[in-house]
Tab-separated table of C-alpha atoms in Angstrom:
chain	number	residue	atom	x	y	z
J	7	UNK	CA	-0.131	0.110	0.120
J	8	UNK	CA	1.197	3.355	-0.878
J	9	UNK	CA	0.505	6.662	1.534
J	10	UNK	CA	-0.969	8.506	-1.406
J	11	UNK	CA	-3.691	5.929	-1.957
J	12	UNK	CA	-5.168	7.269	1.624
J	13	UNK	CA	-5.018	10.510	0.490
J	14	UNK	CA	-8.431	10.595	-1.689
J	15	UNK	CA	-11.307	8.773	-0.817
J	16	UNK	CA	-11.862	7.010	-4.105
J	17	UNK	CA	-8.163	5.542	-3.856
J	18	UNK	CA	-8.915	4.372	-0.562
J	19	UNK	CA	-12.328	3.020	-1.984
J	20	UNK	CA	-10.333	1.098	-4.740
J	21	UNK	CA	-7.789	-0.348	-2.101
J	22	UNK	CA	-10.421	-1.853	-0.335
J	23	UNK	CA	-11.809	-3.210	-3.557
J	24	UNK	CA	-8.938	-4.491	-5.001
J	25	UNK	CA	-8.337	-7.447	-2.616
J	26	UNK	CA	-11.734	-8.536	-2.637
J	27	UNK	CA	-12.589	-8.554	-6.499
J	28	UNK	CA	-11.472	-11.694	-8.467
J	29	UNK	CA	-11.310	-11.997	-12.320
J	30	UNK	CA	-14.893	-14.037	-13.216
J	31	UNK	CA	-16.783	-11.833	-10.395
J	32	UNK	CA	-19.934	-9.583	-11.221
J	33	UNK	CA	-19.597	-5.992	-10.113
J	34	UNK	CA	-21.586	-3.051	-10.163
J	35	UNK	CA	-20.300	0.782	-10.956
J	36	UNK	CA	-23.594	2.614	-9.817
J	37	UNK	CA	-22.582	6.231	-10.560
J	38	UNK	CA	-20.717	5.763	-13.965
J	39	UNK	CA	-19.757	9.235	-14.424
J	40	UNK	CA	-16.692	9.680	-16.463
J	41	UNK	CA	-16.409	5.957	-16.804
J	42	UNK	CA	-13.044	5.565	-14.549
J	43	UNK	CA	-14.115	3.571	-11.886
J	44	UNK	CA	-16.148	1.187	-14.518
J	45	UNK	CA	-12.815	1.232	-16.370
J	46	UNK	CA	-10.967	0.096	-12.929
J	47	UNK	CA	-13.397	-2.584	-12.117
J	48	UNK	CA	-13.178	-4.023	-15.400
J	49	UNK	CA	-9.639	-4.522	-14.862
J	50	UNK	CA	-10.015	-6.185	-11.566
J	51	UNK	CA	-12.938	-8.899	-13.021
J	52	UNK	CA	-10.715	-9.835	-15.959
J	53	UNK	CA	-12.177	-11.199	-19.673
J	54	UNK	CA	-14.501	-13.774	-17.385
J	55	UNK	CA	-16.327	-11.028	-15.035
J	56	UNK	CA	-18.839	-8.535	-16.051
J	57	UNK	CA	-19.353	-4.756	-14.738
J	58	UNK	CA	-22.820	-3.313	-14.923
J	59	UNK	CA	-22.086	0.614	-15.301
J	60	UNK	CA	-25.389	3.172	-14.535
J	61	UNK	CA	-26.062	6.783	-14.973
J	62	UNK	CA	-29.052	8.491	-16.273
J	63	UNK	CA	-26.717	10.989	-18.111
J	64	UNK	CA	-26.011	10.746	-21.672
J	65	UNK	CA	-22.807	12.606	-21.578
J	66	UNK	CA	-21.824	9.818	-19.213
J	67	UNK	CA	-22.186	6.981	-21.440
J	68	UNK	CA	-20.873	8.862	-24.153
J	69	UNK	CA	-17.461	9.426	-22.279
J	70	UNK	CA	-17.398	6.174	-20.819
J	71	UNK	CA	-18.136	4.024	-23.861
J	72	UNK	CA	-14.910	6.035	-25.485
J	73	UNK	CA	-13.038	5.461	-22.616
J	74	UNK	CA	-13.449	1.805	-22.713
J	75	UNK	CA	-12.714	1.721	-26.376
J	76	UNK	CA	-9.509	3.653	-25.916
J	77	UNK	CA	-8.485	0.696	-23.856
J	78	UNK	CA	-10.128	-2.356	-25.510
J	79	UNK	CA	-12.524	-3.205	-22.649
J	80	UNK	CA	-15.342	-5.684	-23.751
J	81	UNK	CA	-16.486	-6.838	-20.208
J	82	UNK	CA	-19.020	-3.799	-19.221
J	83	UNK	CA	-22.603	-3.202	-19.881
J	84	UNK	CA	-23.241	0.820	-20.023
J	85	UNK	CA	-26.911	1.389	-18.419
J	86	UNK	CA	-28.874	4.914	-18.975
J	87	UNK	CA	-30.749	4.354	-16.146
J	88	UNK	CA	-30.634	5.468	-12.144
J	89	UNK	CA	-28.863	2.871	-10.256
J	90	UNK	CA	-32.241	2.688	-8.331
J	91	UNK	CA	-32.672	0.224	-10.941
J	92	UNK	CA	-30.256	-2.402	-10.934
J	93	UNK	CA	-32.302	-5.208	-9.909
J	94	UNK	CA	-33.765	-5.164	-13.251
J	95	UNK	CA	-30.452	-6.084	-14.621
J	96	UNK	CA	-28.757	-7.888	-12.167
J	97	UNK	CA	-30.188	-11.368	-10.667
J	98	UNK	CA	-26.952	-13.228	-9.771
J	99	UNK	CA	-24.420	-12.700	-6.709
J	100	UNK	CA	-22.316	-9.438	-6.874
J	101	UNK	CA	-18.833	-8.693	-5.203
J	102	UNK	CA	-19.056	-5.463	-5.133
J	103	UNK	CA	-20.598	-2.062	-5.763
J	104	UNK	CA	-19.058	1.450	-6.339
J	105	UNK	CA	-21.156	4.467	-5.934
J	106	UNK	CA	-19.433	7.839	-6.328
J	107	UNK	CA	-22.434	10.226	-5.443
J	108	UNK	CA	-23.248	13.650	-6.248
J	109	UNK	CA	-23.067	15.314	-9.838
J	110	UNK	CA	-21.115	14.891	-13.015
J	111	UNK	CA	-17.721	17.098	-12.258
J	112	UNK	CA	-18.121	18.370	-16.052
J	113	UNK	CA	-21.797	17.903	-16.506
J	114	UNK	CA	-24.826	19.857	-15.339
J	115	UNK	CA	-24.726	20.582	-11.380
J	116	UNK	CA	-27.976	20.897	-11.458
J	117	UNK	CA	-28.352	16.728	-11.778
J	118	UNK	CA	-26.932	15.265	-8.749
J	119	UNK	CA	-28.047	12.159	-7.076
J	120	UNK	CA	-30.558	11.907	-4.559
J	121	UNK	CA	-31.262	10.122	-0.959
J	122	UNK	CA	-34.132	8.054	-1.724
J	123	UNK	CA	-32.938	6.770	-5.159
J	124	UNK	CA	-29.351	6.174	-3.361
J	125	UNK	CA	-31.008	4.124	-0.485
J	126	UNK	CA	-33.234	1.879	-2.725
J	127	UNK	CA	-30.195	1.064	-4.926
J	128	UNK	CA	-28.194	0.252	-1.612
J	129	UNK	CA	-31.095	-1.878	-0.427
J	130	UNK	CA	-31.349	-4.052	-3.400
J	131	UNK	CA	-27.851	-3.977	-3.949
J	132	UNK	CA	-27.123	-5.504	-0.249
J	133	UNK	CA	-29.358	-8.149	-1.595
J	134	UNK	CA	-27.849	-9.344	-4.271
J	135	UNK	CA	-24.320	-8.872	-2.656
J	136	UNK	CA	-22.448	-12.235	-2.140
J	137	UNK	CA	-20.723	-13.323	1.653
J	138	UNK	CA	-17.526	-11.149	2.151
J	139	UNK	CA	-18.821	-8.584	-0.935
J	140	UNK	CA	-18.396	-4.880	-0.735
J	141	UNK	CA	-20.355	-1.889	-1.182
J	142	UNK	CA	-18.049	1.635	-1.312
J	143	UNK	CA	-20.334	4.879	-1.124
J	144	UNK	CA	-18.408	8.291	-1.325
J	145	UNK	CA	-20.698	10.836	-0.182
J	146	UNK	CA	-19.694	14.435	-1.799
J	147	UNK	CA	-21.666	17.151	0.585
J	148	UNK	CA	-20.148	20.281	-0.624
J	149	UNK	CA	-23.554	21.417	-2.266
J	150	UNK	CA	-27.109	21.657	-1.109
J	151	UNK	CA	-28.472	18.169	-2.469
J	152	UNK	CA	-25.410	16.444	-1.184
J	153	UNK	CA	-25.523	17.645	2.512
J	154	UNK	CA	-29.391	16.231	2.197
J	155	UNK	CA	-28.182	13.230	0.799
J	156	UNK	CA	-25.176	12.870	3.287
J	157	UNK	CA	-27.583	13.351	6.508
J	158	UNK	CA	-30.104	10.804	5.253
J	159	UNK	CA	-27.222	8.198	4.065
J	160	UNK	CA	-26.068	7.960	7.518
J	161	UNK	CA	-28.737	8.044	9.174
J	162	UNK	CA	-29.802	5.195	7.121
J	163	UNK	CA	-26.352	3.481	7.634
J	164	UNK	CA	-26.884	3.056	11.260
J	165	UNK	CA	-29.889	1.197	10.715
J	166	UNK	CA	-28.088	-1.729	9.076
J	167	UNK	CA	-27.975	-4.805	10.827
J	168	UNK	CA	-24.911	-5.609	12.369
J	169	UNK	CA	-25.311	-9.429	12.535
J	170	UNK	CA	-25.601	-9.126	8.427
J	171	UNK	CA	-23.148	-5.750	7.707
J	172	UNK	CA	-19.863	-4.362	9.136
J	173	UNK	CA	-20.284	-0.635	8.072
J	174	UNK	CA	-17.110	1.436	8.419
J	175	UNK	CA	-17.095	5.407	8.371
J	176	UNK	CA	-13.820	7.243	6.463
J	177	UNK	CA	-13.625	10.697	6.815
J	178	UNK	CA	-10.972	13.210	7.005
J	179	UNK	CA	-11.693	15.194	10.026
J	180	UNK	CA	-8.965	17.849	9.678
J	181	UNK	CA	-10.185	18.910	6.253
J	182	UNK	CA	-11.779	22.069	4.879
J	183	UNK	CA	-14.641	22.555	2.752
J	184	UNK	CA	-16.519	19.804	3.582
J	185	UNK	CA	-14.232	16.434	2.363
J	186	UNK	CA	-16.104	13.855	1.054
J	187	UNK	CA	-16.922	10.585	3.445
J	188	UNK	CA	-16.137	6.726	2.535
J	189	UNK	CA	-18.733	4.566	3.680
J	190	UNK	CA	-17.643	0.994	3.307
J	191	UNK	CA	-20.209	-1.927	4.050
J	192	UNK	CA	-19.116	-5.523	3.601
J	193	UNK	CA	-21.535	-8.180	3.812
J	194	UNK	CA	-21.126	-10.767	6.702
């Protein structure tokens, strides 16, 4: 492990996932964005695995498709729907789900993830998650919708049965300007 992996919640989430995802696994990028997490997951699952990647914005689909083509990736299904629709596309057990909440950095900032649909997606994902499977959720709350989402999600995570799940919160307590929070859920 490199210390620089701990400086950004996205890298910390990837660090948790690297040791858990194997070639042939099925995984989900619940918030496709620019496709970086999708590409990362596709490399972990290899040619025998599959990544389901969700986003409601066409710009996310197009930029991710281009990124995947440039990297000769063919083990990904891009889905232009919200992550709350995970159950419509996946019925088999999955090894991991990544959520990178908020809005698309170079996109329309009025289009943002919402607590209600995120909680629905997490609930459906927890049912599909295999034993020792991991869900990572990065919460960005430096905007109004993100603040609402953070409050509702943290309350929700506290209700998860400790006999079924480990839930860990990682945040940067000495950083200014609402640094992202990483939540990691491991199914027992």
